[in-house]
PDB file of C-alpha atoms in Angstrom:
ATOM      1  CA  UNK A  64      36.414 206.431 110.837  1.00 44.00           C
ATOM      2  CA  UNK A  65      37.880 203.279 112.379  1.00 50.00           C
ATOM      3  CA  UNK A  66      41.054 203.161 114.445  1.00 55.00           C
ATOM      4  CA  UNK A  67      43.879 202.445 112.035  1.00 72.00           C
ATOM      5  CA  UNK A  68      42.149 203.582 108.883  1.00 93.00           C
ATOM      6  CA  UNK A  69      38.992 204.337 106.924  1.00 97.00           C
ATOM      7  CA  UNK A  70      36.849 201.254 106.137  1.00 98.00           C
ATOM      8  CA  UNK A  71      35.917 200.546 102.533  1.00 98.00           C
ATOM      9  CA  UNK A  72      34.104 197.567 101.001  1.00 98.00           C
ATOM     10  CA  UNK A  73      34.931 196.810  97.365  1.00 99.00           C
ATOM     11  CA  UNK A  74      33.459 194.300  94.919  1.00 99.00           C
ATOM     12  CA  UNK A  75      35.073 193.393  91.595  1.00 99.00           C
ATOM     13  CA  UNK A  76      32.638 191.651  89.277  1.00 98.00           C
ATOM     14  CA  UNK A  77      32.566 190.496  85.659  1.00 98.00           C
ATOM     15  CA  UNK A  78      28.828 190.781  84.984  1.00 98.00           C
ATOM     16  CA  UNK A  79      28.930 188.837  81.687  1.00 97.00           C
ATOM     17  CA  UNK A  80      27.466 191.790  79.747  1.00 96.00           C
ATOM     18  CA  UNK A  81      24.233 191.335  81.762  1.00 97.00           C
ATOM     19  CA  UNK A  82      23.384 188.248  79.705  1.00 96.00           C
ATOM     20  CA  UNK A  83      22.253 186.200  82.688  1.00 97.00           C
ATOM     21  CA  UNK A  84      19.667 186.818  85.427  1.00 97.00           C
ATOM     22  CA  UNK A  85      19.846 190.602  85.803  1.00 98.00           C
ATOM     23  CA  UNK A  86      17.360 190.779  88.678  1.00 98.00           C
ATOM     24  CA  UNK A  87      19.454 188.320  90.656  1.00 98.00           C
ATOM     25  CA  UNK A  88      22.620 190.202  89.663  1.00 98.00           C
ATOM     26  CA  UNK A  89      21.190 193.336  91.272  1.00 98.00           C
ATOM     27  CA  UNK A  90      20.179 191.385  94.387  1.00 98.00           C
ATOM     28  CA  UNK A  91      23.696 189.961  94.724  1.00 98.00           C
ATOM     29  CA  UNK A  92      25.356 193.369  94.615  1.00 98.00           C
ATOM     30  CA  UNK A  93      22.824 195.049  96.895  1.00 98.00           C
ATOM     31  CA  UNK A  94      23.215 192.249  99.441  1.00 98.00           C
ATOM     32  CA  UNK A  95      26.976 192.824  99.524  1.00 98.00           C
ATOM     33  CA  UNK A  96      26.458 196.505 100.501  1.00 98.00           C
ATOM     34  CA  UNK A  97      29.627 197.698  98.749  1.00 98.00           C
ATOM     35  CA  UNK A  98      31.061 201.200  98.741  1.00 98.00           C
ATOM     36  CA  UNK A  99      32.691 200.601  95.347  1.00 98.00           C
ATOM     37  CA  UNK A 100      31.944 198.103  92.578  1.00 98.00           C
ATOM     38  CA  UNK A 101      34.490 197.540  89.807  1.00 98.00           C
ATOM     39  CA  UNK A 102      32.602 196.108  86.835  1.00 98.00           C
ATOM     40  CA  UNK A 103      33.989 194.203  83.875  1.00 98.00           C
ATOM     41  CA  UNK A 104      31.836 193.658  80.759  1.00 97.00           C
ATOM     42  CA  UNK A 105      29.612 196.615  81.560  1.00 97.00           C
ATOM     43  CA  UNK A 106      27.658 198.575  78.908  1.00 95.00           C
ATOM     44  CA  UNK A 107      29.889 199.837  76.106  1.00 91.00           C
ATOM     45  CA  UNK A 108      27.758 200.192  72.991  1.00 88.00           C
ATOM     46  CA  UNK A 109      24.388 201.674  71.965  1.00 90.00           C
ATOM     47  CA  UNK A 110      22.943 204.017  74.628  1.00 95.00           C
ATOM     48  CA  UNK A 111      25.806 203.077  76.932  1.00 96.00           C
ATOM     49  CA  UNK A 112      25.394 206.090  79.226  1.00 96.00           C
ATOM     50  CA  UNK A 113      21.752 205.302  79.978  1.00 97.00           C
ATOM     51  CA  UNK A 114      22.517 201.610  80.356  1.00 97.00           C
ATOM     52  CA  UNK A 115      25.427 202.274  82.743  1.00 98.00           C
ATOM     53  CA  UNK A 116      23.183 204.531  84.810  1.00 98.00           C
ATOM     54  CA  UNK A 117      20.459 201.879  84.873  1.00 98.00           C
ATOM     55  CA  UNK A 118      22.931 199.207  85.978  1.00 98.00           C
ATOM     56  CA  UNK A 119      24.226 201.477  88.742  1.00 98.00           C
ATOM     57  CA  UNK A 120      20.687 202.284  89.884  1.00 98.00           C
ATOM     58  CA  UNK A 121      19.792 198.585  90.022  1.00 98.00           C
ATOM     59  CA  UNK A 122      22.764 198.146  92.401  1.00 98.00           C
ATOM     60  CA  UNK A 123      21.767 201.164  94.522  1.00 98.00           C
ATOM     61  CA  UNK A 124      24.901 203.008  93.337  1.00 98.00           C
ATOM     62  CA  UNK A 125      25.957 205.783  90.957  1.00 98.00           C
ATOM     63  CA  UNK A 126      28.360 205.817  88.005  1.00 98.00           C
ATOM     64  CA  UNK A 127      31.831 206.986  88.964  1.00 97.00           C
ATOM     65  CA  UNK A 128      33.840 206.324  85.802  1.00 97.00           C
ATOM     66  CA  UNK A 129      34.116 204.217  82.671  1.00 97.00           C
ATOM     67  CA  UNK A 130      31.662 202.811  80.162  1.00 96.00           C
ATOM     68  CA  UNK A 131      32.395 203.166  76.466  1.00 94.00           C
ATOM     69  CA  UNK A 132      35.614 205.226  76.960  1.00 94.00           C
ATOM     70  CA  UNK A 133      36.977 202.356  79.071  1.00 96.00           C
ATOM     71  CA  UNK A 134      35.505 199.685  76.782  1.00 94.00           C
ATOM     72  CA  UNK A 135      33.062 198.217  79.280  1.00 95.00           C
ATOM     73  CA  UNK A 136      35.068 198.703  82.452  1.00 98.00           C
ATOM     74  CA  UNK A 137      32.973 200.628  84.932  1.00 98.00           C
ATOM     75  CA  UNK A 138      33.486 202.012  88.431  1.00 98.00           C
ATOM     76  CA  UNK A 139      30.358 202.481  90.546  1.00 98.00           C
ATOM     77  CA  UNK A 140      30.202 204.038  94.016  1.00 98.00           C
ATOM     78  CA  UNK A 141      27.759 204.731  96.781  1.00 98.00           C
ATOM     79  CA  UNK A 142      27.143 208.281  97.993  1.00 97.00           C
ATOM     80  CA  UNK A 143      29.645 207.862 100.809  1.00 97.00           C
ATOM     81  CA  UNK A 144      32.449 207.966  98.228  1.00 98.00           C
ATOM     82  CA  UNK A 145      33.232 211.198  96.381  1.00 98.00           C
ATOM     83  CA  UNK A 146      34.788 210.869  92.925  1.00 98.00           C
ATOM     84  CA  UNK A 147      37.251 213.726  92.422  1.00 97.00           C
ATOM     85  CA  UNK A 148      38.574 212.835  88.954  1.00 98.00           C
ATOM     86  CA  UNK A 149      38.287 210.121  86.311  1.00 98.00           C
ATOM     87  CA  UNK A 150      40.254 208.949  83.306  1.00 96.00           C
ATOM     88  CA  UNK A 151      40.198 205.995  80.927  1.00 96.00           C
ATOM     89  CA  UNK A 152      42.705 203.998  78.911  1.00 95.00           C
ATOM     90  CA  UNK A 153      42.337 202.034  75.692  1.00 94.00           C
ATOM     91  CA  UNK A 154      44.854 199.367  74.832  1.00 94.00           C
ATOM     92  CA  UNK A 155      46.134 199.178  71.229  1.00 88.00           C
ATOM     93  CA  UNK A 156      43.801 197.244  68.950  1.00 78.00           C
ATOM     94  CA  UNK A 157      44.959 193.924  67.574  1.00 73.00           C
ATOM     95  CA  UNK A 158      43.077 193.231  64.303  1.00 66.00           C
ATOM     96  CA  UNK A 159      40.358 190.653  64.764  1.00 59.00           C
ATOM     97  CA  UNK A 160      40.365 190.969  68.553  1.00 69.00           C
ATOM     98  CA  UNK A 161      38.094 192.684  71.065  1.00 74.00           C
ATOM     99  CA  UNK A 162      39.028 196.164  72.186  1.00 85.00           C
ATOM    100  CA  UNK A 163      40.235 196.298  75.783  1.00 94.00           C
ATOM    101  CA  UNK A 164      40.847 199.118  78.233  1.00 96.00           C
ATOM    102  CA  UNK A 165      40.712 200.345  81.799  1.00 98.00           C
ATOM    103  CA  UNK A 166      38.832 202.844  83.972  1.00 98.00           C
ATOM    104  CA  UNK A 167      40.296 204.947  86.785  1.00 98.00           C
ATOM    105  CA  UNK A 168      38.676 207.064  89.480  1.00 98.00           C
ATOM    106  CA  UNK A 169      40.386 209.252  92.063  1.00 98.00           C
ATOM    107  CA  UNK A 170      38.176 209.039  95.135  1.00 98.00           C
ATOM    108  CA  UNK A 171      37.801 210.454  98.616  1.00 98.00           C
ATOM    109  CA  UNK A 172      36.108 208.871 101.629  1.00 97.00           C
ATOM    110  CA  UNK A 173      36.484 210.125 105.170  1.00 94.00           C
ATOM    111  CA  UNK A 174      40.034 211.377 105.429  1.00 93.00           C
ATOM    112  CA  UNK A 175      41.348 208.935 102.820  1.00 97.00           C
ATOM    113  CA  UNK A 176      42.186 209.564  99.173  1.00 98.00           C
ATOM    114  CA  UNK A 177      42.645 206.602  96.860  1.00 98.00           C
ATOM    115  CA  UNK A 178      42.539 205.552  93.212  1.00 98.00           C
ATOM    116  CA  UNK A 179      40.333 202.756  91.902  1.00 98.00           C
ATOM    117  CA  UNK A 180      41.395 201.014  88.680  1.00 98.00           C
ATOM    118  CA  UNK A 181      39.360 198.440  86.779  1.00 98.00           C
ATOM    119  CA  UNK A 182      40.324 196.395  83.734  1.00 98.00           C
ATOM    120  CA  UNK A 183      39.595 193.242  81.745  1.00 98.00           C
ATOM    121  CA  UNK A 184      42.590 191.791  79.919  1.00 97.00           C
ATOM    122  CA  UNK A 185      42.514 189.830  76.678  1.00 95.00           C
ATOM    123  CA  UNK A 186      41.802 186.130  76.376  1.00 94.00           C
ATOM    124  CA  UNK A 187      44.767 185.915  73.959  1.00 93.00           C
ATOM    125  CA  UNK A 188      47.927 185.076  75.936  1.00 94.00           C
ATOM    126  CA  UNK A 189      50.083 186.948  73.437  1.00 92.00           C
ATOM    127  CA  UNK A 190      48.156 190.193  74.019  1.00 93.00           C
ATOM    128  CA  UNK A 191      47.817 190.132  77.805  1.00 95.00           C
ATOM    129  CA  UNK A 192      51.416 190.927  78.822  1.00 96.00           C
ATOM    130  CA  UNK A 193      51.490 194.115  76.747  1.00 95.00           C
ATOM    131  CA  UNK A 194      48.126 195.229  78.093  1.00 96.00           C
ATOM    132  CA  UNK A 195      49.313 194.517  81.625  1.00 97.00           C
ATOM    133  CA  UNK A 196      52.404 196.674  81.052  1.00 97.00           C
ATOM    134  CA  UNK A 197      50.250 199.604  79.922  1.00 96.00           C
ATOM    135  CA  UNK A 198      47.920 199.188  82.881  1.00 97.00           C
ATOM    136  CA  UNK A 199      50.898 198.963  85.220  1.00 98.00           C
ATOM    137  CA  UNK A 200      52.270 202.306  83.994  1.00 97.00           C
ATOM    138  CA  UNK A 201      48.978 203.996  84.839  1.00 96.00           C
ATOM    139  CA  UNK A 202      48.888 202.342  88.255  1.00 97.00           C
ATOM    140  CA  UNK A 203      52.411 203.551  89.015  1.00 97.00           C
ATOM    141  CA  UNK A 204      51.507 207.127  88.058  1.00 96.00           C
ATOM    142  CA  UNK A 205      48.641 207.292  90.573  1.00 96.00           C
ATOM    143  CA  UNK A 206      49.003 209.981  93.245  1.00 94.00           C
ATOM    144  CA  UNK A 207      47.227 208.025  95.975  1.00 97.00           C
ATOM    145  CA  UNK A 208      47.041 204.405  97.193  1.00 98.00           C
ATOM    146  CA  UNK A 209      45.592 202.202  94.476  1.00 98.00           C
ATOM    147  CA  UNK A 210      42.885 199.521  94.466  1.00 98.00           C
ATOM    148  CA  UNK A 211      42.921 197.423  91.285  1.00 98.00           C
ATOM    149  CA  UNK A 212      40.049 195.103  90.337  1.00 98.00           C
ATOM    150  CA  UNK A 213      40.443 193.039  87.187  1.00 98.00           C
ATOM    151  CA  UNK A 214      39.473 189.996  85.198  1.00 98.00           C
ATOM    152  CA  UNK A 215      42.982 189.012  84.123  1.00 98.00           C
ATOM    153  CA  UNK A 216      41.932 185.984  82.039  1.00 98.00           C
ATOM    154  CA  UNK A 217      44.834 184.065  83.604  1.00 98.00           C
ATOM    155  CA  UNK A 218      45.728 182.782  87.019  1.00 97.00           C
ATOM    156  CA  UNK A 219      48.551 183.594  89.447  1.00 97.00           C
ATOM    157  CA  UNK A 220      51.927 182.904  87.898  1.00 91.00           C
ATOM    158  CA  UNK A 221      50.974 184.198  84.448  1.00 97.00           C
ATOM    159  CA  UNK A 222      53.094 186.997  82.975  1.00 97.00           C
ATOM    160  CA  UNK A 223      50.284 189.565  83.012  1.00 98.00           C
ATOM    161  CA  UNK A 224      49.251 188.619  86.553  1.00 98.00           C
ATOM    162  CA  UNK A 225      52.846 189.027  87.784  1.00 98.00           C
ATOM    163  CA  UNK A 226      53.126 192.418  86.115  1.00 98.00           C
ATOM    164  CA  UNK A 227      50.013 193.779  87.812  1.00 98.00           C
ATOM    165  CA  UNK A 228      50.686 192.122  91.173  1.00 98.00           C
ATOM    166  CA  UNK A 229      54.312 193.254  91.483  1.00 97.00           C
ATOM    167  CA  UNK A 230      54.641 195.478  94.542  1.00 97.00           C
ATOM    168  CA  UNK A 231      50.925 195.274  95.353  1.00 98.00           C
ATOM    169  CA  UNK A 232      49.043 193.089  97.832  1.00 98.00           C
ATOM    170  CA  UNK A 233      46.993 190.239  96.398  1.00 98.00           C
ATOM    171  CA  UNK A 234      44.006 190.455  98.726  1.00 98.00           C
ATOM    172  CA  UNK A 235      43.248 186.727  98.439  1.00 98.00           C
ATOM    173  CA  UNK A 236      46.768 185.831  99.526  1.00 98.00           C
ATOM    174  CA  UNK A 237      46.680 188.381 102.351  1.00 98.00           C
ATOM    175  CA  UNK A 238      43.508 186.755 103.689  1.00 98.00           C
ATOM    176  CA  UNK A 239      44.881 183.212 103.156  1.00 98.00           C
ATOM    177  CA  UNK A 240      42.070 182.454 100.718  1.00 98.00           C
ATOM    178  CA  UNK A 241      43.925 182.075  97.447  1.00 98.00           C
ATOM    179  CA  UNK A 242      42.288 178.676  97.019  1.00 97.00           C
ATOM    180  CA  UNK A 243      38.917 180.353  96.322  1.00 98.00           C
ATOM    181  CA  UNK A 244      38.136 180.026  92.590  1.00 98.00           C
ATOM    182  CA  UNK A 245      36.372 182.774  90.639  1.00 98.00           C
ATOM    183  CA  UNK A 246      35.567 181.203  87.255  1.00 98.00           C
ATOM    184  CA  UNK A 247      33.411 179.688  85.961  1.00 98.00           C
ATOM    185  CA  UNK A 248      30.240 179.592  88.024  1.00 98.00           C
ATOM    186  CA  UNK A 249      29.161 176.483  86.134  1.00 96.00           C
ATOM    187  CA  UNK A 250      32.467 174.687  86.773  1.00 97.00           C
ATOM    188  CA  UNK A 251      34.773 176.577  89.146  1.00 97.00           C
ATOM    189  CA  UNK A 252      38.332 175.770  88.109  1.00 97.00           C
ATOM    190  CA  UNK A 253      40.392 178.996  87.955  1.00 98.00           C
ATOM    191  CA  UNK A 254      41.196 182.130  89.935  1.00 98.00           C
ATOM    192  CA  UNK A 255      41.327 184.738  87.172  1.00 98.00           C
ATOM    193  CA  UNK A 256      39.552 187.627  88.939  1.00 98.00           C
ATOM    194  CA  UNK A 257      41.523 189.567  91.520  1.00 98.00           C
ATOM    195  CA  UNK A 258      41.698 192.653  93.671  1.00 99.00           C
ATOM    196  CA  UNK A 259      45.173 194.061  94.329  1.00 98.00           C
ATOM    197  CA  UNK A 260      45.863 196.932  96.717  1.00 98.00           C
ATOM    198  CA  UNK A 261      48.653 199.266  97.693  1.00 98.00           C
ATOM    199  CA  UNK A 262      50.661 197.802 100.620  1.00 98.00           C
ATOM    200  CA  UNK A 263      49.591 200.798 102.732  1.00 97.00           C
ATOM    201  CA  UNK A 264      46.013 199.478 102.586  1.00 98.00           C
ATOM    202  CA  UNK A 265      45.070 196.841 105.157  1.00 98.00           C
ATOM    203  CA  UNK A 266      43.108 193.794 104.015  1.00 98.00           C
ATOM    204  CA  UNK A 267      40.509 193.021 106.681  1.00 98.00           C
ATOM    205  CA  UNK A 268      38.510 190.324 104.884  1.00 98.00           C
ATOM    206  CA  UNK A 269      38.196 188.635 101.489  1.00 98.00           C
ATOM    207  CA  UNK A 270      35.526 186.461  99.925  1.00 98.00           C
ATOM    208  CA  UNK A 271      34.551 184.920  96.615  1.00 98.00           C
ATOM    209  CA  UNK A 272      30.778 184.941  96.887  1.00 98.00           C
ATOM    210  CA  UNK A 273      29.618 181.488  95.800  1.00 98.00           C
ATOM    211  CA  UNK A 274      25.865 181.121  96.341  1.00 98.00           C
ATOM    212  CA  UNK A 275      22.918 179.836  94.292  1.00 98.00           C
ATOM    213  CA  UNK A 276      22.222 183.477  93.441  1.00 98.00           C
ATOM    214  CA  UNK A 277      25.717 184.276  92.179  1.00 98.00           C
ATOM    215  CA  UNK A 278      25.670 181.133  90.046  1.00 98.00           C
ATOM    216  CA  UNK A 279      22.597 182.550  88.254  1.00 98.00           C
ATOM    217  CA  UNK A 280      23.765 186.139  88.033  1.00 98.00           C
ATOM    218  CA  UNK A 281      26.908 185.797  85.882  1.00 98.00           C
ATOM    219  CA  UNK A 282      29.533 183.358  84.658  1.00 98.00           C
ATOM    220  CA  UNK A 283      32.047 184.819  87.161  1.00 98.00           C
ATOM    221  CA  UNK A 284      31.752 184.948  90.933  1.00 98.00           C
ATOM    222  CA  UNK A 285      32.067 188.384  92.535  1.00 98.00           C
ATOM    223  CA  UNK A 286      35.182 189.095  94.585  1.00 98.00           C
ATOM    224  CA  UNK A 287      34.522 191.066  97.790  1.00 98.00           C
ATOM    225  CA  UNK A 288      37.089 192.686 100.066  1.00 98.00           C
ATOM    226  CA  UNK A 289      36.917 194.772 103.229  1.00 98.00           C
ATOM    227  CA  UNK A 290      39.769 197.231 103.493  1.00 98.00           C
ATOM    228  CA  UNK A 291      41.161 199.883 105.798  1.00 98.00           C
ATOM    229  CA  UNK A 292      42.520 202.881 103.905  1.00 98.00           C
ATOM    230  CA  UNK A 293      45.315 205.062 105.256  1.00 96.00           C
ATOM    231  CA  UNK A 294      44.294 208.585 106.193  1.00 94.00           C
ATOM    232  CA  UNK A 295      45.842 210.973 103.671  1.00 86.00           C
ATOM    233  CA  UNK A 296      44.301 214.334 104.658  1.00 71.00           C
TER     234      UNK A 296
END
């Protein structure tokens, strides 16, 4: 345990349904040495359990929550983190659109309890605000400090972004790195991937990992944060 809190490294990463260089994807995550990875566009269809487990193993992690019940949102952890409970949310289906949802994991590390939430909001701007409202309700009901990793499909200032960010710390802003763009790897032009945290959590460092490897691994860059969690026990 560090003075002032329990250290935790978190990565939030849209892995593009593993349609790119999967070997490099695994190398990118392993090199980051995260405690928690919040995945968007993870396995959600045929043999999803085995495929989620295989993805986790390739990262050197284990499955904490999500998969098909969370419609491709997935929370992975290392063995330092204990997952005490999990739950998933599915947003109402709009005909002709992709199903969307969220994954949640109540976790314990050291003397700190916290909740990890992961989601991937719609590309349709008319759907996103409603999905953000539903996600926000779940965030507000959490018993412990929350860490939210999401592909919001819009940048800061959008209605859905404001809904999720309200009352939470935007880790990029806290680290004075809000100019770091997360999408696309081929032509970086937008910050649509974010990690938000409870104000009781200290942001130590923040990075959008832009390397030749990350440009091959997915169409999104991974977002990496180092945090200090408040002791709750």
